[in-house]
């Protein structure tokens, strides 16, 4: 719980420092400078809370930071006596292309660091797997913009982990997908 609290504190400190450094915009300028988003599909499907902040540099590029609470490896089951107690931080650089102001395709290379552990009961013995690992990946999706303030759309991503212990228990390659809803400002 201490790691989750520290990660959440670091995430919000970064978001507030980024928004404090934004230049003053003309009211007529409709290009957003930031977006706060939530992957609500994974909240419903697997109980992972993925929230993020995206800072736009132009209409077609942004950098984003996400924090994933109750993070699970891909879509692994927690039935029985299995438990994920992990959190991850993800940094991505997003490229928007092929679309207009109402919606665009996007690609995002990213790096993610997951920390925590996975535990399961095997034949009466509690076995723990250290989930601390770095992942490099690539994702893509489509984002619709509604009334210049709200953005939503699906995405998929694939990444490669660099922890031997995690690869032995799960797999070195991880898939993720979702549907994000965001508020732009």
PDB file of C-alpha atoms in Angstrom:
ATOM      1  CA  UNK A   1       0.000   0.000   0.000  1.00  0.00           C
ATOM      2  CA  UNK A   2       2.929   2.292   0.722  1.00  0.00           C
ATOM      3  CA  UNK A   3       4.219   1.827  -2.856  1.00  0.00           C
ATOM      4  CA  UNK A   4       0.768   2.657  -4.273  1.00  0.00           C
ATOM      5  CA  UNK A   5       0.549   5.821  -2.171  1.00  0.00           C
ATOM      6  CA  UNK A   6       4.027   6.954  -3.232  1.00  0.00           C
ATOM      7  CA  UNK A   7       3.308   6.224  -6.895  1.00  0.00           C
ATOM      8  CA  UNK A   8       0.017   8.145  -6.750  1.00  0.00           C
ATOM      9  CA  UNK A   9       1.712  11.089  -5.058  1.00  0.00           C
ATOM     10  CA  UNK A  10       4.462  11.145  -7.706  1.00  0.00           C
ATOM     11  CA  UNK A  11       1.896  10.943 -10.519  1.00  0.00           C
ATOM     12  CA  UNK A  12      -0.177  13.873  -9.261  1.00  0.00           C
ATOM     13  CA  UNK A  13       2.939  15.944  -8.535  1.00  0.00           C
ATOM     14  CA  UNK A  14       4.024  15.487 -12.155  1.00  0.00           C
ATOM     15  CA  UNK A  15       0.553  16.340 -13.501  1.00  0.00           C
ATOM     16  CA  UNK A  16       0.268  19.492 -11.392  1.00  0.00           C
ATOM     17  CA  UNK A  17       3.792  20.645 -12.202  1.00  0.00           C
ATOM     18  CA  UNK A  18       3.149  20.147 -15.938  1.00  0.00           C
ATOM     19  CA  UNK A  19      -0.123  22.078 -15.814  1.00  0.00           C
ATOM     20  CA  UNK A  20       1.466  24.871 -13.755  1.00  0.00           C
ATOM     21  CA  UNK A  21       4.091  25.396 -16.454  1.00  0.00           C
ATOM     22  CA  UNK A  22       1.595  25.688 -19.316  1.00  0.00           C
ATOM     23  CA  UNK A  23       1.619  29.009 -21.140  1.00  0.00           C
ATOM     24  CA  UNK A  24      -1.494  31.167 -21.126  1.00  0.00           C
ATOM     25  CA  UNK A  25      -3.691  30.340 -24.127  1.00  0.00           C
ATOM     26  CA  UNK A  26      -5.888  32.546 -26.218  1.00  0.00           C
ATOM     27  CA  UNK A  27      -9.546  31.740 -25.500  1.00  0.00           C
ATOM     28  CA  UNK A  28     -10.123  31.372 -29.249  1.00  0.00           C
ATOM     29  CA  UNK A  29      -7.359  28.751 -29.522  1.00  0.00           C
ATOM     30  CA  UNK A  30      -9.246  25.433 -29.408  1.00  0.00           C
ATOM     31  CA  UNK A  31      -6.202  23.149 -29.377  1.00  0.00           C
ATOM     32  CA  UNK A  32      -5.993  21.355 -26.028  1.00  0.00           C
ATOM     33  CA  UNK A  33      -2.796  21.396 -23.993  1.00  0.00           C
ATOM     34  CA  UNK A  34      -3.638  18.419 -21.811  1.00  0.00           C
ATOM     35  CA  UNK A  35      -5.947  15.474 -21.295  1.00  0.00           C
ATOM     36  CA  UNK A  36      -6.787  13.442 -18.202  1.00  0.00           C
ATOM     37  CA  UNK A  37      -7.991   9.949 -19.095  1.00  0.00           C
ATOM     38  CA  UNK A  38      -9.250   6.672 -17.653  1.00  0.00           C
ATOM     39  CA  UNK A  39      -9.285   3.218 -19.246  1.00  0.00           C
ATOM     40  CA  UNK A  40     -12.736   2.304 -18.012  1.00  0.00           C
ATOM     41  CA  UNK A  41     -12.924  -1.002 -19.915  1.00  0.00           C
ATOM     42  CA  UNK A  42     -10.180  -2.591 -17.790  1.00  0.00           C
ATOM     43  CA  UNK A  43     -11.746  -1.224 -14.608  1.00  0.00           C
ATOM     44  CA  UNK A  44     -14.883  -3.171 -15.464  1.00  0.00           C
ATOM     45  CA  UNK A  45     -13.286  -6.267 -17.029  1.00  0.00           C
ATOM     46  CA  UNK A  46     -10.342  -7.014 -14.712  1.00  0.00           C
ATOM     47  CA  UNK A  47     -10.387  -4.440 -11.894  1.00  0.00           C
ATOM     48  CA  UNK A  48      -7.252  -2.590 -13.003  1.00  0.00           C
ATOM     49  CA  UNK A  49      -7.495   1.184 -12.641  1.00  0.00           C
ATOM     50  CA  UNK A  50      -5.481   2.886 -15.400  1.00  0.00           C
ATOM     51  CA  UNK A  51      -5.461   6.677 -15.142  1.00  0.00           C
ATOM     52  CA  UNK A  52      -3.234   9.012 -17.096  1.00  0.00           C
ATOM     53  CA  UNK A  53      -2.298  12.496 -18.170  1.00  0.00           C
ATOM     54  CA  UNK A  54      -1.319  13.434 -21.723  1.00  0.00           C
ATOM     55  CA  UNK A  55       0.503  16.709 -22.514  1.00  0.00           C
ATOM     56  CA  UNK A  56       0.060  17.856 -26.149  1.00  0.00           C
ATOM     57  CA  UNK A  57       2.934  19.495 -28.029  1.00  0.00           C
ATOM     58  CA  UNK A  58       0.913  20.009 -31.215  1.00  0.00           C
ATOM     59  CA  UNK A  59      -2.161  18.525 -32.856  1.00  0.00           C
ATOM     60  CA  UNK A  60      -0.230  15.387 -33.729  1.00  0.00           C
ATOM     61  CA  UNK A  61       2.164  14.673 -30.817  1.00  0.00           C
ATOM     62  CA  UNK A  62       1.972  14.252 -27.073  1.00  0.00           C
ATOM     63  CA  UNK A  63       3.760  12.711 -24.130  1.00  0.00           C
ATOM     64  CA  UNK A  64       1.786  10.847 -21.503  1.00  0.00           C
ATOM     65  CA  UNK A  65       2.189   9.346 -18.072  1.00  0.00           C
ATOM     66  CA  UNK A  66      -0.113   6.654 -16.725  1.00  0.00           C
ATOM     67  CA  UNK A  67      -0.368   4.842 -13.439  1.00  0.00           C
ATOM     68  CA  UNK A  68      -2.003   1.421 -13.262  1.00  0.00           C
ATOM     69  CA  UNK A  69      -3.322   0.362  -9.850  1.00  0.00           C
ATOM     70  CA  UNK A  70      -4.043  -3.305  -9.105  1.00  0.00           C
ATOM     71  CA  UNK A  71      -2.045  -4.003 -12.260  1.00  0.00           C
ATOM     72  CA  UNK A  72      -2.274  -7.544 -13.574  1.00  0.00           C
ATOM     73  CA  UNK A  73      -0.094  -9.281 -16.095  1.00  0.00           C
ATOM     74  CA  UNK A  74      -2.052  -9.104 -19.341  1.00  0.00           C
ATOM     75  CA  UNK A  75      -5.441 -10.690 -18.668  1.00  0.00           C
ATOM     76  CA  UNK A  76      -4.270 -13.413 -16.267  1.00  0.00           C
ATOM     77  CA  UNK A  77      -6.931 -14.882 -14.033  1.00  0.00           C
ATOM     78  CA  UNK A  78      -7.005 -14.324 -10.285  1.00  0.00           C
ATOM     79  CA  UNK A  79      -9.445 -17.130  -9.577  1.00  0.00           C
ATOM     80  CA  UNK A  80      -8.790 -19.322  -6.608  1.00  0.00           C
ATOM     81  CA  UNK A  81      -5.944 -18.297  -4.353  1.00  0.00           C
ATOM     82  CA  UNK A  82      -4.109 -16.028  -6.824  1.00  0.00           C
ATOM     83  CA  UNK A  83      -3.482 -12.370  -6.077  1.00  0.00           C
ATOM     84  CA  UNK A  84      -1.772  -9.490  -7.891  1.00  0.00           C
ATOM     85  CA  UNK A  85      -0.445  -6.749  -5.633  1.00  0.00           C
ATOM     86  CA  UNK A  86       1.324  -4.632  -8.217  1.00  0.00           C
ATOM     87  CA  UNK A  87       1.314  -1.127  -9.640  1.00  0.00           C
ATOM     88  CA  UNK A  88       2.944   0.213 -12.771  1.00  0.00           C
ATOM     89  CA  UNK A  89       4.000   3.541 -14.254  1.00  0.00           C
ATOM     90  CA  UNK A  90       3.984   4.019 -18.019  1.00  0.00           C
ATOM     91  CA  UNK A  91       5.587   6.778 -20.074  1.00  0.00           C
ATOM     92  CA  UNK A  92       4.495   7.058 -23.733  1.00  0.00           C
ATOM     93  CA  UNK A  93       5.088   9.324 -26.704  1.00  0.00           C
ATOM     94  CA  UNK A  94       1.997   9.435 -28.928  1.00  0.00           C
ATOM     95  CA  UNK A  95       1.902  10.231 -32.643  1.00  0.00           C
ATOM     96  CA  UNK A  96      -1.522  11.164 -34.082  1.00  0.00           C
ATOM     97  CA  UNK A  97      -2.095  10.813 -37.822  1.00  0.00           C
ATOM     98  CA  UNK A  98      -4.690  10.018 -40.499  1.00  0.00           C
ATOM     99  CA  UNK A  99      -7.747  11.881 -39.345  1.00  0.00           C
ATOM    100  CA  UNK A 100      -9.229  15.275 -38.651  1.00  0.00           C
ATOM    101  CA  UNK A 101     -10.254  17.326 -35.606  1.00  0.00           C
ATOM    102  CA  UNK A 102     -13.064  14.830 -34.875  1.00  0.00           C
ATOM    103  CA  UNK A 103     -10.821  11.777 -34.585  1.00  0.00           C
ATOM    104  CA  UNK A 104      -7.420  10.339 -35.421  1.00  0.00           C
ATOM    105  CA  UNK A 105      -5.473   7.124 -35.511  1.00  0.00           C
ATOM    106  CA  UNK A 106      -2.482   7.046 -33.167  1.00  0.00           C
ATOM    107  CA  UNK A 107       0.633   5.029 -32.344  1.00  0.00           C
ATOM    108  CA  UNK A 108       2.542   5.163 -29.078  1.00  0.00           C
ATOM    109  CA  UNK A 109       5.880   3.638 -28.178  1.00  0.00           C
ATOM    110  CA  UNK A 110       6.155   3.295 -24.402  1.00  0.00           C
ATOM    111  CA  UNK A 111       8.199   2.146 -21.453  1.00  0.00           C
ATOM    112  CA  UNK A 112       6.484   0.718 -18.358  1.00  0.00           C
ATOM    113  CA  UNK A 113       7.853  -0.201 -14.963  1.00  0.00           C
ATOM    114  CA  UNK A 114       5.788  -2.605 -12.845  1.00  0.00           C
ATOM    115  CA  UNK A 115       6.510  -3.170  -9.164  1.00  0.00           C
ATOM    116  CA  UNK A 116       4.877  -5.405  -6.599  1.00  0.00           C
ATOM    117  CA  UNK A 117       4.249  -9.131  -6.389  1.00  0.00           C
ATOM    118  CA  UNK A 118       1.985 -11.965  -7.448  1.00  0.00           C
ATOM    119  CA  UNK A 119       1.081 -14.690  -4.992  1.00  0.00           C
ATOM    120  CA  UNK A 120      -0.668 -18.004  -5.425  1.00  0.00           C
ATOM    121  CA  UNK A 121      -1.302 -21.071  -3.327  1.00  0.00           C
ATOM    122  CA  UNK A 122       0.136 -24.220  -4.944  1.00  0.00           C
ATOM    123  CA  UNK A 123      -0.508 -27.460  -3.022  1.00  0.00           C
ATOM    124  CA  UNK A 124      -0.858 -25.557   0.250  1.00  0.00           C
ATOM    125  CA  UNK A 125       2.322 -23.522  -0.250  1.00  0.00           C
ATOM    126  CA  UNK A 126       2.153 -19.774  -0.792  1.00  0.00           C
ATOM    127  CA  UNK A 127       4.389 -19.007  -3.799  1.00  0.00           C
ATOM    128  CA  UNK A 128       5.297 -15.388  -4.522  1.00  0.00           C
ATOM    129  CA  UNK A 129       6.622 -13.928  -7.781  1.00  0.00           C
ATOM    130  CA  UNK A 130       8.446 -10.603  -7.727  1.00  0.00           C
ATOM    131  CA  UNK A 131       6.730  -8.529 -10.469  1.00  0.00           C
ATOM    132  CA  UNK A 132       9.402  -5.791 -10.617  1.00  0.00           C
ATOM    133  CA  UNK A 133      10.128  -5.464 -14.316  1.00  0.00           C
ATOM    134  CA  UNK A 134      10.658  -2.991 -17.138  1.00  0.00           C
ATOM    135  CA  UNK A 135       8.662  -3.326 -20.369  1.00  0.00           C
ATOM    136  CA  UNK A 136       9.189  -1.761 -23.792  1.00  0.00           C
ATOM    137  CA  UNK A 137       6.233  -1.724 -26.133  1.00  0.00           C
ATOM    138  CA  UNK A 138       4.170  -0.276 -28.928  1.00  0.00           C
ATOM    139  CA  UNK A 139       0.469   0.431 -29.060  1.00  0.00           C
ATOM    140  CA  UNK A 140      -2.080   1.974 -31.333  1.00  0.00           C
ATOM    141  CA  UNK A 141      -5.703   2.952 -31.521  1.00  0.00           C
ATOM    142  CA  UNK A 142      -8.264   5.517 -32.555  1.00  0.00           C
ATOM    143  CA  UNK A 143      -9.464   8.546 -30.601  1.00  0.00           C
ATOM    144  CA  UNK A 144     -12.704  10.424 -31.254  1.00  0.00           C
ATOM    145  CA  UNK A 145     -13.094  13.979 -29.969  1.00  0.00           C
ATOM    146  CA  UNK A 146     -16.531  15.153 -28.909  1.00  0.00           C
ATOM    147  CA  UNK A 147     -17.301  18.871 -28.426  1.00  0.00           C
ATOM    148  CA  UNK A 148     -13.559  19.670 -28.227  1.00  0.00           C
ATOM    149  CA  UNK A 149     -13.437  18.646 -24.538  1.00  0.00           C
ATOM    150  CA  UNK A 150     -14.079  14.915 -24.405  1.00  0.00           C
ATOM    151  CA  UNK A 151     -12.061  12.194 -26.127  1.00  0.00           C
ATOM    152  CA  UNK A 152     -12.688   8.468 -26.218  1.00  0.00           C
ATOM    153  CA  UNK A 153     -11.622   5.419 -28.156  1.00  0.00           C
ATOM    154  CA  UNK A 154     -10.130   1.924 -28.245  1.00  0.00           C
ATOM    155  CA  UNK A 155      -6.453   0.944 -28.134  1.00  0.00           C
ATOM    156  CA  UNK A 156      -4.273  -2.177 -28.103  1.00  0.00           C
ATOM    157  CA  UNK A 157      -0.644  -2.616 -27.117  1.00  0.00           C
ATOM    158  CA  UNK A 158       2.041  -5.267 -26.944  1.00  0.00           C
ATOM    159  CA  UNK A 159       5.190  -5.103 -24.838  1.00  0.00           C
ATOM    160  CA  UNK A 160       8.261  -7.136 -23.983  1.00  0.00           C
ATOM    161  CA  UNK A 161       9.317  -7.558 -20.362  1.00  0.00           C
ATOM    162  CA  UNK A 162      12.883  -7.876 -19.132  1.00  0.00           C
ATOM    163  CA  UNK A 163      12.476  -9.895 -15.936  1.00  0.00           C
ATOM    164  CA  UNK A 164      13.482 -13.543 -15.991  1.00  0.00           C
ATOM    165  CA  UNK A 165      11.363 -14.302 -12.914  1.00  0.00           C
ATOM    166  CA  UNK A 166       8.192 -12.828 -14.465  1.00  0.00           C
ATOM    167  CA  UNK A 167       8.909 -14.540 -17.824  1.00  0.00           C
ATOM    168  CA  UNK A 168       9.254 -17.920 -16.077  1.00  0.00           C
ATOM    169  CA  UNK A 169       5.870 -17.562 -14.344  1.00  0.00           C
ATOM    170  CA  UNK A 170       3.918 -15.788 -17.103  1.00  0.00           C
ATOM    171  CA  UNK A 171       5.465 -14.892 -20.479  1.00  0.00           C
ATOM    172  CA  UNK A 172       7.992 -12.359 -21.775  1.00  0.00           C
ATOM    173  CA  UNK A 173       5.370 -10.732 -24.053  1.00  0.00           C
ATOM    174  CA  UNK A 174       2.309  -8.949 -22.654  1.00  0.00           C
ATOM    175  CA  UNK A 175      -0.848  -7.741 -24.430  1.00  0.00           C
ATOM    176  CA  UNK A 176      -3.159  -4.977 -23.236  1.00  0.00           C
ATOM    177  CA  UNK A 177      -6.261  -3.351 -24.657  1.00  0.00           C
ATOM    178  CA  UNK A 178      -8.906  -0.960 -23.508  1.00  0.00           C
ATOM    179  CA  UNK A 179     -11.260   1.899 -24.155  1.00  0.00           C
ATOM    180  CA  UNK A 180     -10.283   5.270 -22.703  1.00  0.00           C
ATOM    181  CA  UNK A 181     -12.420   8.252 -21.836  1.00  0.00           C
ATOM    182  CA  UNK A 182     -10.659  11.581 -21.405  1.00  0.00           C
ATOM    183  CA  UNK A 183     -11.300  15.222 -20.596  1.00  0.00           C
ATOM    184  CA  UNK A 184      -9.269  17.788 -22.560  1.00  0.00           C
ATOM    185  CA  UNK A 185      -8.358  21.257 -21.349  1.00  0.00           C
TER     186      UNK A 185
END
